[in-house]
mmCIF file of C-alpha atoms in Angstrom:
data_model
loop_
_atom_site.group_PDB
_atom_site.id
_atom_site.type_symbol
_atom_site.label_atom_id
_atom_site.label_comp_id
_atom_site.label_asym_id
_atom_site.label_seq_id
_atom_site.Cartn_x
_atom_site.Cartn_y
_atom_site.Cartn_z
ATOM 1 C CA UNK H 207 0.000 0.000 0.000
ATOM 2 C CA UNK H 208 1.184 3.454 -0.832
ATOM 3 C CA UNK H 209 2.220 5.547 1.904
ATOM 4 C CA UNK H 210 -0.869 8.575 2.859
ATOM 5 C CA UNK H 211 1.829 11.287 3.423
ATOM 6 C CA UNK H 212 5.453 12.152 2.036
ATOM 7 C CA UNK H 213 8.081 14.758 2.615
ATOM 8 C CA UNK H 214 10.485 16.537 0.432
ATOM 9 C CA UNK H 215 13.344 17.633 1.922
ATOM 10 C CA UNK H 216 16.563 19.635 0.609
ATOM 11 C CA UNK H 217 19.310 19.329 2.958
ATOM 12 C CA UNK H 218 22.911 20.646 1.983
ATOM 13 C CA UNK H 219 25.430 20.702 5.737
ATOM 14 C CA UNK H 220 25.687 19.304 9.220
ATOM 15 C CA UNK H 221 24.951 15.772 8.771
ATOM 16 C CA UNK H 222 23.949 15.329 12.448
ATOM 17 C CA UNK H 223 20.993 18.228 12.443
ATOM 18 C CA UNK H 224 19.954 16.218 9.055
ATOM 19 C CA UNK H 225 19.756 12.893 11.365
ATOM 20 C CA UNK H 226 18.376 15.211 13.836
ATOM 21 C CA UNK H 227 15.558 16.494 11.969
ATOM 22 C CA UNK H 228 14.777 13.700 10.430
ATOM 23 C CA UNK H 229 14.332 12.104 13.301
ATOM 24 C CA UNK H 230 12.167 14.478 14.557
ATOM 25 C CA UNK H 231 10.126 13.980 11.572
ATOM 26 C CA UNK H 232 9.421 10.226 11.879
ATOM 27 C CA UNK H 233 8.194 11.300 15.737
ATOM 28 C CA UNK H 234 5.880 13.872 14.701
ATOM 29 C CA UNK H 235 4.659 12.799 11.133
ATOM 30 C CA UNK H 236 4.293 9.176 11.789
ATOM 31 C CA UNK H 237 2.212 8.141 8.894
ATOM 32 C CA UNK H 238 5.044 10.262 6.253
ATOM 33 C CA UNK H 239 7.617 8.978 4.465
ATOM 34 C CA UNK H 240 10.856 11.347 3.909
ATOM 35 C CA UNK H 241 12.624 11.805 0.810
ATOM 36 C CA UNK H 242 15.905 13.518 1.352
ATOM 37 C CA UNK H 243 17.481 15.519 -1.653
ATOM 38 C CA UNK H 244 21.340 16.223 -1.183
ATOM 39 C CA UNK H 245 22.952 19.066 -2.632
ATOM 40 C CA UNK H 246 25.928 18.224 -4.756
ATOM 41 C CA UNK H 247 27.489 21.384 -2.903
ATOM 42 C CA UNK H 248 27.157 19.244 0.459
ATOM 43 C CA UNK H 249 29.501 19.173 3.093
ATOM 44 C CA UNK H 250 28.577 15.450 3.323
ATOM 45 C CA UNK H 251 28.401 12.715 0.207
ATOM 46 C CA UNK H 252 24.808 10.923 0.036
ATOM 47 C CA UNK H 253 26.123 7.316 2.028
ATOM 48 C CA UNK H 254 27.632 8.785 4.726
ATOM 49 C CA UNK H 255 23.577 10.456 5.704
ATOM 50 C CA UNK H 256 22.162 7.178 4.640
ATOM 51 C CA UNK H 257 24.714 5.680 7.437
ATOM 52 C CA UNK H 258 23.885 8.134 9.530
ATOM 53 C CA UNK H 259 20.246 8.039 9.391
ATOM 54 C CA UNK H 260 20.440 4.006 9.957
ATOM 55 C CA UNK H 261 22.489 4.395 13.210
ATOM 56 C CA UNK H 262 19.494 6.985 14.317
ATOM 57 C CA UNK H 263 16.584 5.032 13.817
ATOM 58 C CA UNK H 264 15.416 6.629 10.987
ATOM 59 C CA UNK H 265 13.121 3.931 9.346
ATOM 60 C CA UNK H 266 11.422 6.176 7.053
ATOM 61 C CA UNK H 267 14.186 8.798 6.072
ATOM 62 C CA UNK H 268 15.155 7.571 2.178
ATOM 63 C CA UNK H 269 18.233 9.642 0.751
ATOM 64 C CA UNK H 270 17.677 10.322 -3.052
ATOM 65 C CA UNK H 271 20.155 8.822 -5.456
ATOM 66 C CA UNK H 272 19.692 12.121 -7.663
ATOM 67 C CA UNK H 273 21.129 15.560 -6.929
ATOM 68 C CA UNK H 274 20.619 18.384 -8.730
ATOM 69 C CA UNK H 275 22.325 21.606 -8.505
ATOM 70 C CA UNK H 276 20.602 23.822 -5.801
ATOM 71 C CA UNK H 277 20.944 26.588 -4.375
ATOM 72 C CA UNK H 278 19.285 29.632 -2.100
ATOM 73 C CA UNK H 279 16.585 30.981 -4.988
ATOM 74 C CA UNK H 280 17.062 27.587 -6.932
ATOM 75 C CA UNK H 281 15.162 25.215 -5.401
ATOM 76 C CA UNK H 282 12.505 24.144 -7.354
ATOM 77 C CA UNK H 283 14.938 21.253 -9.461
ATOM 78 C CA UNK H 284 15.080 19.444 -6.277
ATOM 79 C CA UNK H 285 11.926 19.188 -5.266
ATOM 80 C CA UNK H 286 11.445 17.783 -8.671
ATOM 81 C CA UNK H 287 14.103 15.013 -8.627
ATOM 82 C CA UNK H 288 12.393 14.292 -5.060
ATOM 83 C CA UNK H 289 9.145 14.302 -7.089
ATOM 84 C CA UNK H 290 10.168 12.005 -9.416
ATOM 85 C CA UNK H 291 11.936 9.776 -6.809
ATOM 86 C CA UNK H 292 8.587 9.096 -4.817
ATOM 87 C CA UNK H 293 7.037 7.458 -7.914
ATOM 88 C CA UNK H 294 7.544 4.352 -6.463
ATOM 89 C CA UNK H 295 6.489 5.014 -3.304
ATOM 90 C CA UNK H 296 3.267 7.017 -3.408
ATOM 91 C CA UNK H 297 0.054 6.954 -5.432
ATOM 92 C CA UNK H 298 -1.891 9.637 -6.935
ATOM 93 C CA UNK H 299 -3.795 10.589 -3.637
ATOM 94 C CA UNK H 300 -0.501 10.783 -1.240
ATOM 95 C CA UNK H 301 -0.208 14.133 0.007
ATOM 96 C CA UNK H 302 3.425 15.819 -0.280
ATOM 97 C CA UNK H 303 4.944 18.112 2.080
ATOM 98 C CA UNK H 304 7.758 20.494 1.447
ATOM 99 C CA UNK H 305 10.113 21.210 4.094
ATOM 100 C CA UNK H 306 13.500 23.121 4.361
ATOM 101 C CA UNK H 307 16.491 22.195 6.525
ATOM 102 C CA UNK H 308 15.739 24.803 9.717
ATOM 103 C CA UNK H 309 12.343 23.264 9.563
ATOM 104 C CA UNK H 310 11.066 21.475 12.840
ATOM 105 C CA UNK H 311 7.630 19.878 13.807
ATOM 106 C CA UNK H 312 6.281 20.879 17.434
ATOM 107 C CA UNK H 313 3.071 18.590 17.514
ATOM 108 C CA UNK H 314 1.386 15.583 15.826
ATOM 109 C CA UNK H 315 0.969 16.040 12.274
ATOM 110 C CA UNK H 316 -2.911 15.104 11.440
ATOM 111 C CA UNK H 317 -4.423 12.581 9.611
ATOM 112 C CA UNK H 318 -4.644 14.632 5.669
ATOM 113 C CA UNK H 319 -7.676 13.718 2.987
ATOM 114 C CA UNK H 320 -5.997 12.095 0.648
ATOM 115 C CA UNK H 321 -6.122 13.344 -2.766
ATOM 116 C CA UNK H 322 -8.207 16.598 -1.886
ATOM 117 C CA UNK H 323 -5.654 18.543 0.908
ATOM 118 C CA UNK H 324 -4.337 21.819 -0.177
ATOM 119 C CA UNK H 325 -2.150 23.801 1.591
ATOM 120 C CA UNK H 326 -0.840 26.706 0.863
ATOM 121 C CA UNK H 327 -0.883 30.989 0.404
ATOM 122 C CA UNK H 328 -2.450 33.132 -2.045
ATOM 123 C CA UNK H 329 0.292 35.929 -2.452
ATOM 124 C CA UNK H 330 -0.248 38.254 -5.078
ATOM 125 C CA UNK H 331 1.712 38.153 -7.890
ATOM 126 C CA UNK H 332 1.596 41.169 -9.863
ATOM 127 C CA UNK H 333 4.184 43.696 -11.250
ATOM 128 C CA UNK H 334 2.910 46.015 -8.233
ATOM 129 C CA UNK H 335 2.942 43.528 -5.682
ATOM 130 C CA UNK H 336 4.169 44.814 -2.357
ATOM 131 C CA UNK H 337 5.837 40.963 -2.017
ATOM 132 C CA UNK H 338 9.231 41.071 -3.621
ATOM 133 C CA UNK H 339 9.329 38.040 -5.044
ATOM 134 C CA UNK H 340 5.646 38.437 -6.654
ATOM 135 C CA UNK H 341 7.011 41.705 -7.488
ATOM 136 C CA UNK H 342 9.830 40.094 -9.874
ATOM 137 C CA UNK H 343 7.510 37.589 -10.990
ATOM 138 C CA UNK H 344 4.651 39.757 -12.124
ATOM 139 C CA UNK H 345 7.315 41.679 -14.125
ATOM 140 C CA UNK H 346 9.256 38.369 -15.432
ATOM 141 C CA UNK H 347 8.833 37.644 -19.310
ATOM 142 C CA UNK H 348 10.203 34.156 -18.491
ATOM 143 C CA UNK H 349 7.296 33.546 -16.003
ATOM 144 C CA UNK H 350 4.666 34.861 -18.156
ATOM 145 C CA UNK H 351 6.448 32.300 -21.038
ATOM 146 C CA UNK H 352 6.175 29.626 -18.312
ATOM 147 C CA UNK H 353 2.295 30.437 -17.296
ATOM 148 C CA UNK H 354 1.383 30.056 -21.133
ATOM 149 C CA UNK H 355 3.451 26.428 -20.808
ATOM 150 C CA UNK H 356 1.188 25.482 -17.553
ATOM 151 C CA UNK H 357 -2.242 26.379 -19.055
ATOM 152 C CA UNK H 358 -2.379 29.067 -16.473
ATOM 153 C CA UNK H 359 -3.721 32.640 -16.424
ATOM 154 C CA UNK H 360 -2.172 34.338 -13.468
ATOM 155 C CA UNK H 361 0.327 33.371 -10.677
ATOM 156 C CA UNK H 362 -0.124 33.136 -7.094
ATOM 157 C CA UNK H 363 2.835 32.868 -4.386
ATOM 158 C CA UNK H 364 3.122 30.465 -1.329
ATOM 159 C CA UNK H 365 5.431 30.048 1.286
ATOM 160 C CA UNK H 366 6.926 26.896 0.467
ATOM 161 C CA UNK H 367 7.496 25.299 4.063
ATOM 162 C CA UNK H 368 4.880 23.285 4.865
ATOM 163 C CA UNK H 369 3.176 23.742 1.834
ATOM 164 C CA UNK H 370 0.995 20.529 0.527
ATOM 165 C CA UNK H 371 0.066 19.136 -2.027
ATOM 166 C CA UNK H 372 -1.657 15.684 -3.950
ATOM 167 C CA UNK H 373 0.959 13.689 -5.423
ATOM 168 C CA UNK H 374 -0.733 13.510 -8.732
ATOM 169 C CA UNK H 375 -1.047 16.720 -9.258
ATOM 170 C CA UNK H 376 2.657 17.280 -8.459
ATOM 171 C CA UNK H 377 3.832 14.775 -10.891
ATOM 172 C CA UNK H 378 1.324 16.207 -13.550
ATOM 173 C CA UNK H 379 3.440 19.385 -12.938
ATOM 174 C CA UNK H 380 6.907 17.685 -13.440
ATOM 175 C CA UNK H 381 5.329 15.825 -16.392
ATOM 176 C CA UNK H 382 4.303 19.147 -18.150
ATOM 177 C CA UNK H 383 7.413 21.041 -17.805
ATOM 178 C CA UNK H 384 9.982 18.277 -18.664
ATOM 179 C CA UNK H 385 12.760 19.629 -21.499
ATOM 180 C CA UNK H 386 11.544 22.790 -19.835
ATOM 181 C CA UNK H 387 15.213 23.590 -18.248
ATOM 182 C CA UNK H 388 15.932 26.691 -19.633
ATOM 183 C CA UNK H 389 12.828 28.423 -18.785
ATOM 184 C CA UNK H 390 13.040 27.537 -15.614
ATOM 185 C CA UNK H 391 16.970 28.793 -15.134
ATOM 186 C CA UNK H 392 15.428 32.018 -16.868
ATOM 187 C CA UNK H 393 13.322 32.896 -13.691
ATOM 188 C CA UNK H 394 13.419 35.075 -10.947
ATOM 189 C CA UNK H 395 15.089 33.584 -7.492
ATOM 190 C CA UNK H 396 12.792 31.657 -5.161
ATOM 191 C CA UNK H 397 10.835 29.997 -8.360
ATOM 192 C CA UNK H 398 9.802 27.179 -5.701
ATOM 193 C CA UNK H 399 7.839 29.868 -4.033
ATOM 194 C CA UNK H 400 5.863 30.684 -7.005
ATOM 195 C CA UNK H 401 5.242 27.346 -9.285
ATOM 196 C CA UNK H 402 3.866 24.498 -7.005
ATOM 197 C CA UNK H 403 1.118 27.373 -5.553
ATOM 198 C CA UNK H 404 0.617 28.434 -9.087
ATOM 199 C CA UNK H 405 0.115 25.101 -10.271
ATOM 200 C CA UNK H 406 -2.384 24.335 -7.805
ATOM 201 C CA UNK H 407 -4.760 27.475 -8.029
ATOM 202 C CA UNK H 408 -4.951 26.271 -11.427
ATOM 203 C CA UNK H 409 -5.887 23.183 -11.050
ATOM 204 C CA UNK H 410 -7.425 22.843 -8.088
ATOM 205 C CA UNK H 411 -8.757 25.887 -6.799
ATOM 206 C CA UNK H 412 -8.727 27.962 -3.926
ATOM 207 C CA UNK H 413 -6.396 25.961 -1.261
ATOM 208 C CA UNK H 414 -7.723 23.746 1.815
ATOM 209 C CA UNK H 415 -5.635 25.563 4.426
ATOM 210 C CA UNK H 416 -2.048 27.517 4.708
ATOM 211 C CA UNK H 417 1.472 26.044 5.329
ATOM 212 C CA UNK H 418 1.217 24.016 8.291
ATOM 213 C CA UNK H 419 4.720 25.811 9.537
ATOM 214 C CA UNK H 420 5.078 29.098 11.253
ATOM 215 C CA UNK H 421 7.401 31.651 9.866
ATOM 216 C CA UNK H 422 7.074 35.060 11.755
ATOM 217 C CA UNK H 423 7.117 37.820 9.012
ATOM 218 C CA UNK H 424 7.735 40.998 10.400
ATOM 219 C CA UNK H 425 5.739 42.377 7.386
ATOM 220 C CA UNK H 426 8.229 45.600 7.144
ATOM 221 C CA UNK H 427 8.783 45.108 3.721
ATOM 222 C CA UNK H 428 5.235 45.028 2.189
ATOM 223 C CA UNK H 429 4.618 47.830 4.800
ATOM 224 C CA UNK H 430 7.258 50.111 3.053
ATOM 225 C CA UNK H 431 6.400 48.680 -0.494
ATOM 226 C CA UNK H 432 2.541 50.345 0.074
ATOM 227 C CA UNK H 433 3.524 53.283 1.289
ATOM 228 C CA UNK H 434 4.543 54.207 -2.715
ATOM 229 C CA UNK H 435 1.830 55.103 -5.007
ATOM 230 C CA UNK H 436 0.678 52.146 -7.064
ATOM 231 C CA UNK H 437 2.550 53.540 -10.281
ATOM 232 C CA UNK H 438 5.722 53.459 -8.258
ATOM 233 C CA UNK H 439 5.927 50.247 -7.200
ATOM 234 C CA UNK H 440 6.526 48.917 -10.479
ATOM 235 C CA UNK H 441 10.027 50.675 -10.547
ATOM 236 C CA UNK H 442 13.195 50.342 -8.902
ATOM 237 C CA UNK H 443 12.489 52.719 -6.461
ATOM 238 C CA UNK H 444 10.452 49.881 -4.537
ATOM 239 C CA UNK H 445 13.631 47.205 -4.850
ATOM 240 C CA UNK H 446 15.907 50.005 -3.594
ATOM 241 C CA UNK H 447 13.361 50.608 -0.667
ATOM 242 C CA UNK H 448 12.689 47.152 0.154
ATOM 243 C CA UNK H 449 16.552 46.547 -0.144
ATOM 244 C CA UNK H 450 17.291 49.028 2.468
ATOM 245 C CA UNK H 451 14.663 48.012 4.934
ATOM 246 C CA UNK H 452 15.758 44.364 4.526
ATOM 247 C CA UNK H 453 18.952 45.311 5.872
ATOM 248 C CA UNK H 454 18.006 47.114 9.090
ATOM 249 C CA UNK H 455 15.684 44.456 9.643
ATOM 250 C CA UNK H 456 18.329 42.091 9.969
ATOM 251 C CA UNK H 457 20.765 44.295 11.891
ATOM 252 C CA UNK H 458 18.154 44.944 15.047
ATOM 253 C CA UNK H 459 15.908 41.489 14.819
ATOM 254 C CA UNK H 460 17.034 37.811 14.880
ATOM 255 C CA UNK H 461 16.009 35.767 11.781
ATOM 256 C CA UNK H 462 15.891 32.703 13.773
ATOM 257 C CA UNK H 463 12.599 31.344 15.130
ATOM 258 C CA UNK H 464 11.307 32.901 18.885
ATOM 259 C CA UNK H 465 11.295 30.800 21.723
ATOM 260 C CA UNK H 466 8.092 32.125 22.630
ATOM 261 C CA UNK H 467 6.282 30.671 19.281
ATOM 262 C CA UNK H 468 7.928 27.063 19.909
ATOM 263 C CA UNK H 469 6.755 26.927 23.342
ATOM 264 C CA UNK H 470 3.469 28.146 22.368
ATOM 265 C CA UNK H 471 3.047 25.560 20.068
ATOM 266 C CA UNK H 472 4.463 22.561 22.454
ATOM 267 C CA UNK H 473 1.786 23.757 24.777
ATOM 268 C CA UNK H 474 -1.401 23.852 21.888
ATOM 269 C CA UNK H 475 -1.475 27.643 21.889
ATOM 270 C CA UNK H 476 -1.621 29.667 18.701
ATOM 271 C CA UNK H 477 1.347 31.424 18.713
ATOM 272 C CA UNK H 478 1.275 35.228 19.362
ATOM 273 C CA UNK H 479 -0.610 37.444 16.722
ATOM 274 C CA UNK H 480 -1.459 34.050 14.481
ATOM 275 C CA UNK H 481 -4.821 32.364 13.730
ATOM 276 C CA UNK H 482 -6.785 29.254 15.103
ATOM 277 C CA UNK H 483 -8.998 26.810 14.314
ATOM 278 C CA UNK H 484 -12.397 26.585 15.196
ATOM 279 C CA UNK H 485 -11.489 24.646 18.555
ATOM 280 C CA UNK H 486 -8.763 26.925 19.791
ATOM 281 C CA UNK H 487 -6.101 25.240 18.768
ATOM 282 C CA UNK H 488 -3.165 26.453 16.485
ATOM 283 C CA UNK H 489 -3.682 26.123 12.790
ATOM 284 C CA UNK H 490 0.559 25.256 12.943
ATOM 285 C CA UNK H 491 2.421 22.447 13.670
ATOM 286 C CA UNK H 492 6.051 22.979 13.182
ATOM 287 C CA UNK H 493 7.994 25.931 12.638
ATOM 288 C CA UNK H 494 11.184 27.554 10.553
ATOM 289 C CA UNK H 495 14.517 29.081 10.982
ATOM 290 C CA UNK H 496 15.699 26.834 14.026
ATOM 291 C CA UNK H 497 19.586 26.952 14.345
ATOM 292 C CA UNK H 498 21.640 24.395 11.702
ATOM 293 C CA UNK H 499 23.443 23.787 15.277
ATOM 294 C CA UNK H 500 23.236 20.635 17.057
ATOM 295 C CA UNK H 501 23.311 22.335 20.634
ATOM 296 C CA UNK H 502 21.534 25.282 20.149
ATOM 297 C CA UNK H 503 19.370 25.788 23.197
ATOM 298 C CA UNK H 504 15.867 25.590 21.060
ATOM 299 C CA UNK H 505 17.062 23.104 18.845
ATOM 300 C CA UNK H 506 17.906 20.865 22.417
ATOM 301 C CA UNK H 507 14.536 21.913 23.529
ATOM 302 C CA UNK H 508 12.817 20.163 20.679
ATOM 303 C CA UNK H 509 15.046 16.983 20.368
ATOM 304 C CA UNK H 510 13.700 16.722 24.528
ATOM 305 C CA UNK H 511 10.532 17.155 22.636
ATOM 306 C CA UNK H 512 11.217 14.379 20.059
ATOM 307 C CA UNK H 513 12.900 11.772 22.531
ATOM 308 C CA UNK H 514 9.260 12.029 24.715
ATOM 309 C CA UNK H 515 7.338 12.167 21.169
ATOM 310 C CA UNK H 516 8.759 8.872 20.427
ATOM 311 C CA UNK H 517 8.717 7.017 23.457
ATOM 312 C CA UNK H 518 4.944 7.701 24.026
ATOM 313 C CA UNK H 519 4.426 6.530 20.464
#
């Protein structure tokens, strides 16, 4: 029987947060199987982390035989070859998660409708789209090239962690833009952001849910982007702006996840300033930007988390 969930996964350094991780995975997603896609740019070759993932435990963690060249921006090849790997594992209705490396899950990862689970954003993409990256799309000749190739009449953005999506529908994707490598090298950065989300408002409609992973936006950016008259944020002037705010940003406020949000989560709280469900309980269930640092103090907190996750299993 085909597994009911699956998760693609680009890892790249520090092969013990990858067994780490992964690991923490198999605690909190127990019905997924992982597919792990190495970078060729690793600090680690592709036996070594299936070695590694065997001495952990990990009985669901599968390292791809494929790399592809990725990158920060360049994603979206990956997730493909991971695509493509799954074949054999999945079936049309298997829903696939994308995850990053800094990703980690903080509670029990439901049971998803096969076949019919959607998750993801609606960002506007536009050439006067406060959003950076749907900024650079909406203005991209290559993209609108590549919307005419998908059948598609607009775009729409997503963040891509814990994004979801039918397996089926994913492959159709891959299918339909094989021999397509030069139109996709022709795109904007962060193309990973834009296609699967794209692909799926086409197809499917309006999504299920969001990203099951929290990622606290400060929302500075977009802020500063619509303070410009409409007209003007179609120029430069916006990129130079957005540029310059990016910057400060990072100088006075931590890109890593808040210890606040992970313990809000480990207790069933929404996390400050983000939504719930209808019973109270947070619409998230793992969160981005922990540490790539085996002892950093949140990362220990949720392998504490993991270890008691797995022995209650």
């Amino acid at each position: 029987m085909a597994v009911r969930h699956a998760i693609s996964l680009l890892v790249h350094e520090q092969i013990e947060v990858v067994a780490d991780q992964c690991r923490n995975f198999e605690a909190f997603a127990p019905a997924a199987l992982i597919m792990i896609h190495v970078s060729p740019s690793a600090s680690f070759p592709r036996d070594e982390l299936a070695e590694a993932l065997r001495l952990a435990g990990g009985e669901r963690s599968l390292v791809n035989p494929v790399s592809v060249q990725s990158a920060w921006g360049a994603l979206t090849g990956a997730h493909f070859a991971n695509i493509r790997a799954l074949a054999s594992h999945v079936d049309a209705d298997t829903i696939v998660t994308f995850h990053a490396s800094n990703d980690m899950l903080l509670r029990r990862l439901p049971d998803f409708a096969p076949g019919t689970t959607v998750l993801f954003n609606e960002f506007e993409v536009s050439p006067r789209s406060t959003w950076y990256t749907g900024r650079k799309f909406g203005q991209s000749k290559a993209f609108a090239a590549l919307l005419e190739r998908m059948g598609c009449d607009r775009g729409c953005g997503s963040q891509i962690e814990g994004a979801s999506y039918p397996y089926g529908l994913l492959a159709e994707l891959v299918a339909r833009l094989d021999g397509e490598d030069d139109l996709l090298a022709a795109l904007p950065d962060a193309s990973e952001e834009i296609i699967f989300s794209t692909w799926a408002r086409c197809r499917m409609g309006r999504p299920t849910g969001a990203p099951y992973v929290l990622f606290r936006n400060s929302g500075l950016l977009a802020a500063g982007a619509a303070l410009l008259p409409p007209p003007l944020r179609a120029t430069a002037l916006t990129d130079i702006l957005q540029k310059a705010l990016n910057r400060i940003e990072l100088r006075f406020a931590s890109p890593f996840a808040r210890q606040e949000d992970v313990e809000a989560l480990i207790a069933g709280r929404p996390a400050r300033g983000f939504a719930q469900d209808t019973n109270g309980n947070p619409v998230h269930f793992g969160i981005k930007r922990i540490a790539r640092t085996f002892n950093d103090p949140l990362r220990t907190r949720i392998r504490e988390l993991t270890l008691a996750q797995s022995a209650s299993a």
